[in-house]
Coordinates of C-alpha atoms in Angstrom, one line a residue:
Chain A
M1053 CA 162.4 -31.9 -17.6
C1054 CA 161.7 -28.6 -15.9
L1055 CA 164.4 -29.3 -13.3
G1056 CA 166.2 -26.2 -11.9
I1057 CA 169.1 -26.1 -9.6
P1058 CA 170.2 -23.2 -7.5
G1059 CA 173.7 -21.8 -8.1
Q1060 CA 175.8 -18.7 -7.4
I1061 CA 177.5 -16.7 -10.2
I1062 CA 181.2 -16.4 -9.4
E1063 CA 182.7 -15.0 -12.6
I1064 CA 181.7 -13.5 -15.9
T1065 CA 183.5 -15.4 -18.6
N1066 CA 182.2 -13.8 -21.8
V1067 CA 180.3 -10.5 -21.7
N1068 CA 179.4 -10.5 -25.4
H1069 CA 177.9 -14.0 -25.3
K1070 CA 176.6 -13.4 -21.8
L1071 CA 178.3 -16.4 -20.3
A1072 CA 179.2 -16.8 -16.6
L1073 CA 180.7 -19.4 -14.3
V1074 CA 178.2 -20.6 -11.8
S1075 CA 179.0 -22.7 -8.7
I1076 CA 176.3 -25.4 -8.2
G1077 CA 176.9 -27.2 -5.0
G1078 CA 180.6 -26.7 -5.4
V1079 CA 180.6 -27.8 -9.1
K1080 CA 181.5 -25.0 -11.5
R1081 CA 179.8 -24.8 -14.9
E1082 CA 179.6 -22.1 -17.5
V1083 CA 176.0 -21.0 -18.1
N1084 CA 174.3 -18.5 -20.2
I1085 CA 172.9 -15.5 -18.3
A1086 CA 170.9 -13.8 -21.2
C1087 CA 167.6 -14.4 -19.3
I1088 CA 168.7 -12.3 -16.2
V1089 CA 170.6 -9.4 -17.7
D1090 CA 169.1 -6.1 -18.9
E1091 CA 169.9 -2.4 -18.6
Q1092 CA 169.4 -2.5 -14.8
H1093 CA 171.4 -5.7 -14.4
P1094 CA 174.5 -5.7 -16.7
P1095 CA 176.6 -8.9 -16.6
E1096 CA 179.3 -7.4 -14.4
A1097 CA 176.6 -6.7 -11.7
C1098 CA 175.5 -10.3 -11.6
I1099 CA 178.5 -11.6 -9.7
G1100 CA 177.4 -13.1 -6.4
D1101 CA 173.8 -13.5 -7.5
W1102 CA 172.0 -16.7 -6.7
V1103 CA 170.2 -18.0 -9.8
L1104 CA 168.2 -21.0 -10.9
V1105 CA 170.0 -23.0 -13.6
H1106 CA 168.0 -25.0 -16.2
V1107 CA 169.6 -26.6 -19.3
G1108 CA 172.6 -24.4 -19.2
F1109 CA 170.8 -21.1 -18.7
A1110 CA 170.4 -19.0 -15.6
M1111 CA 166.6 -18.6 -15.8
N1112 CA 165.9 -16.3 -12.9
R1113 CA 167.5 -14.8 -9.8
I1114 CA 166.6 -16.3 -6.4
N1115 CA 164.9 -13.6 -4.2
E1116 CA 166.9 -14.1 -1.0
Q1117 CA 164.5 -12.1 1.1
E1118 CA 161.4 -14.1 0.0
A1119 CA 163.3 -17.3 0.6
A1120 CA 164.2 -16.1 4.1
E1121 CA 160.6 -15.2 4.8
T1122 CA 159.3 -18.6 3.7
L1123 CA 161.9 -20.4 6.0
Q1124 CA 161.0 -18.0 8.9
L1125 CA 157.3 -19.1 8.5
F1126 CA 158.3 -22.8 8.7
Q1127 CA 160.5 -22.0 11.7
E1128 CA 157.7 -20.2 13.6
L1129 CA 155.2 -22.9 12.7
A1130 CA 157.5 -25.7 14.0
A1131 CA 158.3 -23.6 17.2
A1132 CA 154.7 -22.9 17.9
Q1133 CA 153.8 -26.6 17.6
A1134 CA 156.7 -27.6 19.7
G1135 CA 155.5 -25.2 22.3
I1136 CA 152.0 -26.6 22.2
S1137 CA 153.4 -30.2 22.5
T1138 CA 155.5 -29.1 25.5
Y1139 CA 152.5 -27.4 27.2
T1140 CA 150.2 -30.4 26.5
N1141 CA 152.7 -32.8 27.9
S1142 CA 153.3 -30.7 31.1
V1143 CA 149.6 -30.5 31.9
Chain B
M733 CA 173.2 -27.1 -0.8
K734 CA 171.9 -23.6 -0.2
Y735 CA 168.2 -23.2 -1.1
V736 CA 167.7 -26.9 -1.2
D737 CA 168.6 -28.5 2.2
E738 CA 166.6 -25.9 4.2
F739 CA 163.5 -26.9 2.4
R740 CA 163.9 -30.6 3.3
E741 CA 163.9 -30.5 7.1
P742 CA 161.7 -33.3 8.6
E743 CA 160.6 -31.4 11.7
K744 CA 159.3 -28.5 9.6
A745 CA 157.5 -31.0 7.3
E746 CA 155.8 -32.5 10.4
A747 CA 154.7 -29.1 11.5
I748 CA 153.1 -28.4 8.1
R749 CA 151.6 -31.9 8.0
R750 CA 149.8 -31.3 11.2
E751 CA 148.3 -28.0 9.9
I752 CA 147.2 -29.9 6.8
A753 CA 145.5 -32.6 9.0
K754 CA 143.7 -29.9 10.9
L755 CA 142.3 -28.4 7.7
C756 CA 141.2 -31.8 6.4
H757 CA 139.4 -32.3 9.6
Q758 CA 137.6 -29.0 9.1
L759 CA 136.7 -29.8 5.5
E760 CA 135.2 -33.3 6.3
K761 CA 135.2 -34.4 2.7
P762 CA 137.7 -36.1 0.3
I763 CA 139.8 -33.6 -1.6
K764 CA 141.3 -34.1 -5.1
I765 CA 144.4 -32.0 -6.0
M766 CA 146.2 -32.2 -9.3
E767 CA 149.9 -31.5 -9.4
V768 CA 150.3 -30.4 -13.0
C769 CA 154.1 -30.7 -13.2
G770 CA 156.0 -33.9 -13.6
G771 CA 158.8 -32.4 -11.4
H772 CA 156.2 -32.2 -8.6
T773 CA 155.1 -35.8 -9.3
H774 CA 158.7 -37.0 -9.0
S775 CA 159.3 -35.1 -5.7
I776 CA 156.0 -36.3 -4.2
F777 CA 157.1 -39.9 -4.8
K778 CA 160.8 -39.4 -4.0
Y779 CA 160.1 -37.9 -0.6
G780 CA 157.0 -40.0 0.2
I781 CA 154.8 -36.9 0.5
E782 CA 151.6 -38.8 -0.4
E783 CA 152.4 -41.3 2.4
I784 CA 152.2 -38.6 5.1
L785 CA 149.1 -36.8 3.9
P786 CA 145.7 -37.5 5.5
Q787 CA 143.8 -40.2 3.6
T788 CA 141.2 -37.7 2.6
I789 CA 143.6 -36.0 0.2
E790 CA 144.1 -37.7 -3.2
L791 CA 146.8 -36.4 -5.5
I792 CA 146.1 -36.6 -9.2
H793 CA 149.3 -36.6 -11.3
G794 CA 148.8 -34.3 -14.3
P795 CA 150.2 -34.0 -17.8
G796 CA 153.1 -31.7 -17.1
C797 CA 155.8 -34.0 -18.3
P798 CA 156.9 -33.1 -21.9
V799 CA 158.2 -36.6 -22.6
C800 CA 155.0 -38.2 -21.4
V801 CA 152.8 -36.1 -23.6
M802 CA 154.9 -36.6 -26.8
P803 CA 152.9 -38.6 -29.4
K804 CA 154.5 -41.5 -31.2
G805 CA 154.2 -39.7 -34.5
R806 CA 156.5 -36.9 -33.4
L807 CA 159.0 -39.4 -32.1
D808 CA 158.9 -41.2 -35.5
D809 CA 159.6 -37.8 -37.2
A810 CA 162.6 -37.2 -34.9
I811 CA 164.0 -40.7 -35.6
A812 CA 163.5 -40.1 -39.4
I813 CA 165.5 -36.9 -39.2
S814 CA 168.2 -38.6 -37.2
Q815 CA 168.5 -41.4 -39.8
N816 CA 169.7 -38.9 -42.6
H817 CA 173.3 -39.9 -43.2
N818 CA 174.6 -36.3 -43.0
V819 CA 172.8 -35.5 -39.7
I820 CA 174.0 -35.3 -36.1
F821 CA 170.9 -35.4 -34.0
A822 CA 171.2 -33.8 -30.5
T823 CA 168.7 -34.4 -27.7
F824 CA 168.2 -34.2 -24.0
G825 CA 168.6 -37.6 -22.4
D826 CA 164.9 -37.7 -21.4
A827 CA 163.8 -38.4 -24.9
M828 CA 166.2 -41.3 -25.7
R829 CA 164.0 -44.2 -24.6
V830 CA 160.6 -42.8 -25.6
P831 CA 159.0 -45.4 -27.9
G832 CA 158.0 -44.4 -31.4
S833 CA 155.9 -46.7 -33.5
K834 CA 158.8 -49.1 -34.2
T835 CA 161.9 -48.0 -32.4
T836 CA 163.4 -45.4 -30.0
L837 CA 166.2 -42.9 -30.5
L838 CA 168.4 -45.2 -28.4
Q839 CA 167.8 -48.1 -30.8
A840 CA 168.2 -45.8 -33.8
R841 CA 171.6 -44.8 -32.4
A842 CA 172.5 -48.5 -32.0
Q843 CA 171.6 -49.0 -35.6
G844 CA 174.0 -46.4 -36.8
A845 CA 172.4 -43.0 -36.5
D846 CA 174.6 -40.3 -35.0
I847 CA 172.5 -39.3 -32.0
R848 CA 174.1 -37.4 -29.1
M849 CA 172.8 -36.5 -25.7
V850 CA 173.4 -32.9 -24.6
Y851 CA 172.8 -31.0 -21.4
S852 CA 171.9 -27.7 -23.1
P853 CA 170.8 -26.6 -26.5
L854 CA 174.0 -24.5 -26.6
D855 CA 176.0 -27.7 -26.6
S856 CA 174.2 -28.7 -29.8
L857 CA 175.2 -25.4 -31.3
Q858 CA 178.8 -26.1 -30.4
I859 CA 178.5 -29.5 -32.1
A860 CA 177.4 -27.6 -35.2
K861 CA 180.4 -25.3 -35.0
D862 CA 182.7 -28.3 -34.6
N863 CA 181.1 -30.2 -37.6
R864 CA 180.6 -27.8 -40.4
D865 CA 180.3 -30.6 -42.9
K866 CA 177.2 -32.0 -41.1
Q867 CA 173.7 -30.9 -40.4
V868 CA 173.1 -30.7 -36.7
V869 CA 169.5 -30.9 -35.5
F870 CA 168.5 -30.3 -31.9
F871 CA 165.3 -32.0 -30.6
A872 CA 163.7 -29.1 -28.9
L873 CA 161.0 -30.2 -26.4
G874 CA 159.6 -29.0 -23.1
F875 CA 157.2 -26.4 -21.7
E876 CA 157.7 -22.7 -21.4
T877 CA 160.6 -23.4 -18.9
T878 CA 162.8 -24.7 -21.7
A879 CA 161.6 -22.6 -24.6
P880 CA 163.7 -19.5 -23.8
S881 CA 166.9 -21.5 -23.9
T882 CA 166.1 -22.9 -27.4
A883 CA 165.0 -19.4 -28.5
F884 CA 168.3 -17.9 -27.3
T885 CA 170.2 -20.7 -29.0
I886 CA 168.5 -19.9 -32.3
L887 CA 169.2 -16.2 -31.9
Q888 CA 172.9 -17.0 -31.2
A889 CA 173.0 -19.3 -34.3
A890 CA 171.5 -16.5 -36.4
A891 CA 173.9 -13.9 -34.9
E892 CA 177.0 -16.1 -35.6
G893 CA 175.7 -17.2 -39.0
I894 CA 175.8 -20.9 -38.3
H895 CA 173.8 -22.4 -41.2
N896 CA 174.3 -26.1 -40.5
F897 CA 172.1 -26.0 -37.4
S898 CA 168.4 -26.4 -37.0
M899 CA 165.8 -27.4 -34.4
F900 CA 162.9 -29.8 -34.4
S901 CA 160.5 -27.9 -32.3
N902 CA 158.1 -29.8 -30.0
H903 CA 157.6 -27.1 -27.4
V904 CA 154.2 -27.2 -25.7
L905 CA 152.3 -24.7 -23.6
V906 CA 150.8 -25.3 -20.2
I907 CA 147.8 -23.0 -20.2
P908 CA 145.9 -24.7 -23.2
A909 CA 146.5 -28.1 -21.6
L910 CA 145.1 -26.9 -18.3
K911 CA 142.1 -25.6 -20.1
A912 CA 141.6 -28.9 -21.9
L913 CA 141.7 -30.7 -18.6
L914 CA 139.3 -28.4 -17.0
D915 CA 136.9 -28.9 -19.9
N916 CA 137.0 -32.6 -19.4
P917 CA 133.9 -33.8 -17.6
D918 CA 135.6 -37.0 -16.5
L919 CA 138.0 -35.1 -14.3
Q920 CA 136.7 -33.8 -10.9
L921 CA 139.3 -31.7 -9.1
D922 CA 139.2 -29.4 -6.1
G923 CA 142.4 -27.5 -6.9
F924 CA 145.8 -27.4 -8.6
V925 CA 149.4 -27.3 -7.4
G926 CA 150.8 -25.1 -10.2
P927 CA 154.0 -25.6 -12.1
G928 CA 156.9 -23.6 -10.5
H929 CA 159.4 -23.3 -13.2
V930 CA 156.9 -22.7 -16.1
S931 CA 155.6 -19.9 -13.9
M932 CA 159.1 -18.6 -13.4
V933 CA 158.9 -17.8 -17.2
I934 CA 155.2 -16.9 -17.7
G935 CA 154.3 -15.5 -14.3
T936 CA 151.1 -16.2 -12.3
D937 CA 148.7 -13.9 -14.2
P938 CA 147.9 -16.5 -16.9
Y939 CA 146.3 -18.8 -14.3
Q940 CA 143.6 -16.2 -13.4
F941 CA 141.1 -18.0 -15.7
I942 CA 141.3 -21.1 -13.5
S943 CA 140.0 -19.2 -10.5
Q944 CA 137.7 -16.8 -12.3
Q945 CA 136.1 -19.1 -15.0
Y946 CA 136.4 -22.5 -13.4
N947 CA 136.2 -21.6 -9.7
K948 CA 139.3 -23.7 -8.8
P949 CA 142.1 -22.5 -6.5
I950 CA 145.7 -22.9 -7.7
V951 CA 148.9 -22.5 -5.8
V952 CA 152.2 -22.2 -7.8
S953 CA 154.7 -24.3 -5.9
G954 CA 158.4 -25.0 -5.6
F955 CA 159.8 -28.5 -5.9
E956 CA 161.3 -29.3 -2.5
P957 CA 159.2 -31.3 0.0
L958 CA 158.4 -28.3 2.3
D959 CA 157.4 -26.3 -0.8
I960 CA 154.9 -28.9 -1.9
L961 CA 153.5 -29.4 1.6
Q962 CA 153.1 -25.7 2.1
S963 CA 151.3 -25.4 -1.3
I964 CA 148.9 -28.2 -0.3
W965 CA 148.3 -26.4 3.0
M966 CA 147.6 -23.1 1.2
L967 CA 145.2 -24.9 -1.2
L968 CA 143.3 -26.4 1.8
Q969 CA 143.2 -22.9 3.5
Q970 CA 141.5 -21.6 0.3
L971 CA 139.0 -24.5 0.4
V972 CA 138.2 -24.0 4.1
E973 CA 137.7 -20.3 3.6
N974 CA 135.7 -20.9 0.3
R975 CA 138.2 -18.9 -1.7
C976 CA 139.3 -19.5 -5.3
E977 CA 142.5 -17.6 -6.0
V978 CA 145.9 -17.8 -7.7
E979 CA 148.5 -17.9 -5.0
N980 CA 152.3 -18.1 -5.2
Q981 CA 154.1 -20.3 -2.7
Y982 CA 157.3 -20.2 -4.8
N983 CA 157.8 -16.4 -4.5
R984 CA 161.6 -16.8 -4.1
I985 CA 161.7 -17.7 -7.8
V986 CA 158.3 -16.8 -9.4
E987 CA 157.3 -13.2 -10.0
K988 CA 153.7 -12.2 -10.9
S989 CA 154.6 -11.1 -14.5
G990 CA 157.2 -13.8 -15.0
N991 CA 160.5 -13.2 -16.8
T992 CA 160.0 -10.6 -19.5
V993 CA 163.4 -11.1 -21.1
A994 CA 162.7 -14.9 -21.5
L995 CA 159.2 -14.2 -22.8
Q996 CA 160.5 -11.7 -25.3
A997 CA 163.0 -14.3 -26.6
I998 CA 160.2 -16.9 -27.0
N999 CA 158.0 -14.4 -28.9
K1000 CA 160.8 -13.3 -31.1
V1001 CA 161.6 -16.8 -32.3
F1002 CA 158.4 -18.9 -31.9
T1003 CA 154.8 -18.6 -33.0
V1004 CA 151.9 -20.6 -31.7
R1005 CA 150.7 -23.6 -33.8
D1006 CA 147.1 -23.8 -34.7
S1007 CA 147.0 -27.2 -33.0
F1008 CA 149.3 -29.8 -31.5
D1009 CA 148.8 -33.4 -30.8
W1010 CA 149.3 -34.4 -27.1
R1011 CA 149.5 -38.0 -26.0
G1012 CA 146.4 -38.8 -23.9
L1013 CA 144.8 -35.4 -24.5
G1014 CA 144.6 -35.4 -28.3
D1015 CA 144.7 -32.3 -30.4
I1016 CA 144.7 -29.1 -28.3
P1017 CA 144.3 -25.8 -30.2
Y1018 CA 147.1 -23.3 -29.9
S1019 CA 149.1 -25.5 -27.5
G1020 CA 152.4 -25.9 -29.3
L1021 CA 155.2 -23.6 -30.6
K1022 CA 156.8 -23.6 -34.0
I1023 CA 159.7 -21.5 -35.4
K1024 CA 158.7 -18.2 -37.0
P1025 CA 159.2 -17.8 -40.8
E1026 CA 162.0 -15.2 -40.1
Y1027 CA 164.0 -18.1 -38.6
A1028 CA 162.9 -20.7 -41.2
Q1029 CA 166.5 -21.7 -41.9
F1030 CA 166.7 -23.1 -38.4
D1031 CA 163.5 -25.1 -38.7
A1032 CA 164.2 -28.8 -39.1
E1033 CA 160.6 -29.4 -40.2
L1034 CA 161.2 -27.4 -43.3
K1035 CA 164.8 -28.6 -43.9
F1036 CA 164.0 -32.3 -43.8
T1037 CA 161.3 -34.6 -45.1
I1038 CA 159.4 -36.1 -42.2
P1039 CA 156.6 -38.7 -42.2
N1040 CA 154.3 -36.4 -40.1
L1041 CA 151.9 -39.2 -39.4
K1042 CA 149.6 -39.7 -36.4
V1043 CA 150.2 -43.0 -34.8
A1044 CA 147.8 -44.6 -32.3
D1045 CA 149.1 -45.7 -28.9
H1046 CA 149.5 -49.3 -27.9
K1047 CA 146.0 -50.7 -27.2
A1048 CA 147.0 -52.0 -23.8
C1049 CA 148.6 -48.7 -22.7
K1050 CA 146.5 -46.4 -20.5
C1051 CA 148.9 -43.5 -20.5
G1052 CA 146.2 -41.2 -21.9
E1053 CA 143.8 -41.9 -19.0
I1054 CA 146.6 -41.7 -16.5
L1055 CA 147.8 -38.3 -17.8
K1056 CA 144.2 -37.0 -17.4
G1057 CA 144.1 -38.4 -13.9
V1058 CA 141.1 -40.7 -14.8
L1059 CA 143.1 -43.9 -14.0
K1060 CA 145.8 -44.7 -11.6
P1061 CA 149.0 -46.4 -13.0
W1062 CA 148.2 -49.8 -11.3
E1063 CA 144.9 -49.9 -13.1
C1064 CA 146.7 -50.3 -16.4
K1065 CA 146.9 -54.0 -17.2
V1066 CA 150.5 -53.8 -18.4
F1067 CA 151.8 -51.7 -15.5
G1068 CA 154.8 -53.5 -13.9
T1069 CA 154.5 -56.5 -16.1
A1070 CA 154.9 -55.9 -19.8
C1071 CA 155.5 -52.2 -19.2
T1072 CA 158.5 -51.3 -16.9
P1073 CA 161.1 -48.6 -17.0
E1074 CA 163.5 -51.0 -18.7
T1075 CA 160.9 -52.0 -21.3
P1076 CA 158.4 -49.1 -21.5
I1077 CA 155.3 -49.5 -23.6
G1078 CA 154.0 -46.1 -22.7
T1079 CA 155.7 -42.7 -22.1
C1080 CA 154.6 -42.4 -18.5
M1081 CA 156.9 -45.3 -17.7
V1082 CA 159.9 -43.7 -19.6
S1083 CA 160.4 -40.4 -17.9
S1084 CA 161.3 -40.2 -14.2
E1085 CA 158.6 -37.6 -14.0
G1086 CA 155.9 -39.9 -15.4
A1087 CA 153.4 -41.2 -12.9
C1088 CA 153.9 -44.9 -13.8
A1089 CA 157.7 -44.7 -13.5
A1090 CA 157.3 -42.9 -10.1
Y1091 CA 154.9 -45.5 -8.8
Y1092 CA 157.1 -48.3 -10.1
K1093 CA 160.4 -46.9 -8.8
Y1094 CA 159.4 -45.8 -5.4
G1095 CA 157.3 -48.9 -4.6
R1096 CA 154.2 -47.1 -3.4
L1097 CA 151.9 -49.5 -5.2
S1098 CA 150.9 -51.7 -2.3
T1099 CA 150.3 -48.9 0.1
I1100 CA 148.5 -46.6 -2.3
A1101 CA 146.4 -49.3 -3.7
K1102 CA 145.2 -50.2 -0.2
R1103 CA 144.1 -46.6 0.5
T1104 CA 140.4 -46.0 0.7
I1105 CA 138.7 -42.7 1.5
P1106 CA 135.8 -43.8 3.6
K1107 CA 135.9 -41.1 6.3
V1108 CA 138.1 -38.4 7.8
T1109 CA 140.7 -39.8 10.1
I1110 CA 143.3 -37.6 11.7
T1111 CA 146.4 -39.2 12.8
Q1112 CA 149.1 -37.6 14.9
E1113 CA 151.9 -40.1 14.5
P1114 CA 155.3 -38.6 14.0
L1115 CA 157.1 -38.8 10.6
P1116 CA 159.3 -41.8 10.2
A1117 CA 162.8 -41.1 11.6
C1118 CA 165.8 -42.0 9.5
G1119 CA 166.5 -39.0 7.5
F1120 CA 163.2 -39.1 5.6
F1121 CA 164.0 -36.2 3.3
S1122 CA 167.6 -36.9 2.8
D1123 CA 168.9 -38.2 -0.5

């Protein structure tokens, strides 16, 4: 029910109704962007943003830096364990 | 798909699994963790997460599935509205097979009611524009994740002056439900995996009472396998270090204060009900949302006559105990026999996010049922090869 899917805003289709075209895994769908626009983020500034889409609405932007940091942590953890395994096997 | 595939890599999952095993070894006691959200329950079963965790971790599947907690009486009310001859009733597909006291929306449609499945509440507004001679009613259900979308739809209907449109609001709130669970003496928990997309709207601050008043740790989590594993790892770290904090694993989506624009929309359109009936949990004070008087013309409860009766659940159905984590699905006598996804008796078997449907669909019954928690055992076997986390 609370399913959300990442997508990228590729076009603003209706500024007044705050509608945008979002590419979700290559599928394009018009979604409402009212939840992610304000004075700092007018609709035209949203093109290229990655957002989480839920029931036809872009609910929030995806923080690309935070995502990268999370993935970096996983990468370091996997690398460290691979190193330990290699060392253990060579002793 | 970007932001999905990277969070499903098996070798990274194995790395986190090993860290989890180390912490379980340090704790030397069984740990009970509740994943509140039905989306997490679905992911846990879909990706076999429970299978790869140490046997000292027990996952309790919580009540965060709006379809599962919908009482029969509200379904009867929805069906009654749909059976008005001038009504087009629009709903998310999730609610179509939920059993009321006598029938479902799917059966009501087969019997002639004009019931249509929509992807978004905005689609139901478009149906109203296209059918000015009909009353279009949207079945609004869901937690705080979904409430902003219905609020914005009502605001748009008001702005465009669309008077043949209304909503039957069944929105519910997570925080009062968590409080009801924590006040339940039957439920013994060590921590929570918090709902990611509800928190995207409300933020992480509302969970402070869990750590401060109830001394339980909570980690707000994303929905991919690595997200859930990392959240369990973070929870265990808190337990090992004797901490009780609200932590945010899903910080690529969830901000501390939530989404203020979405919250403003909810507060503009909705007000909190004095009480709302939850399947399995009963009446919970201040746990539901109703439409404010300013938008009364869009409130289906005022536009239509509804039975508004409380209906007891089927005696054989143990959904209530399962939603509270007191019983496991296979401990219900009708699980997998009289109650299946094709012929559900209880709501937990209807939704893909329900614990019963998840156990049934992903065939974990035999392995889970065999699990016992006699002592800490740390295994180092690798994850099954064969694209474990691929769809």
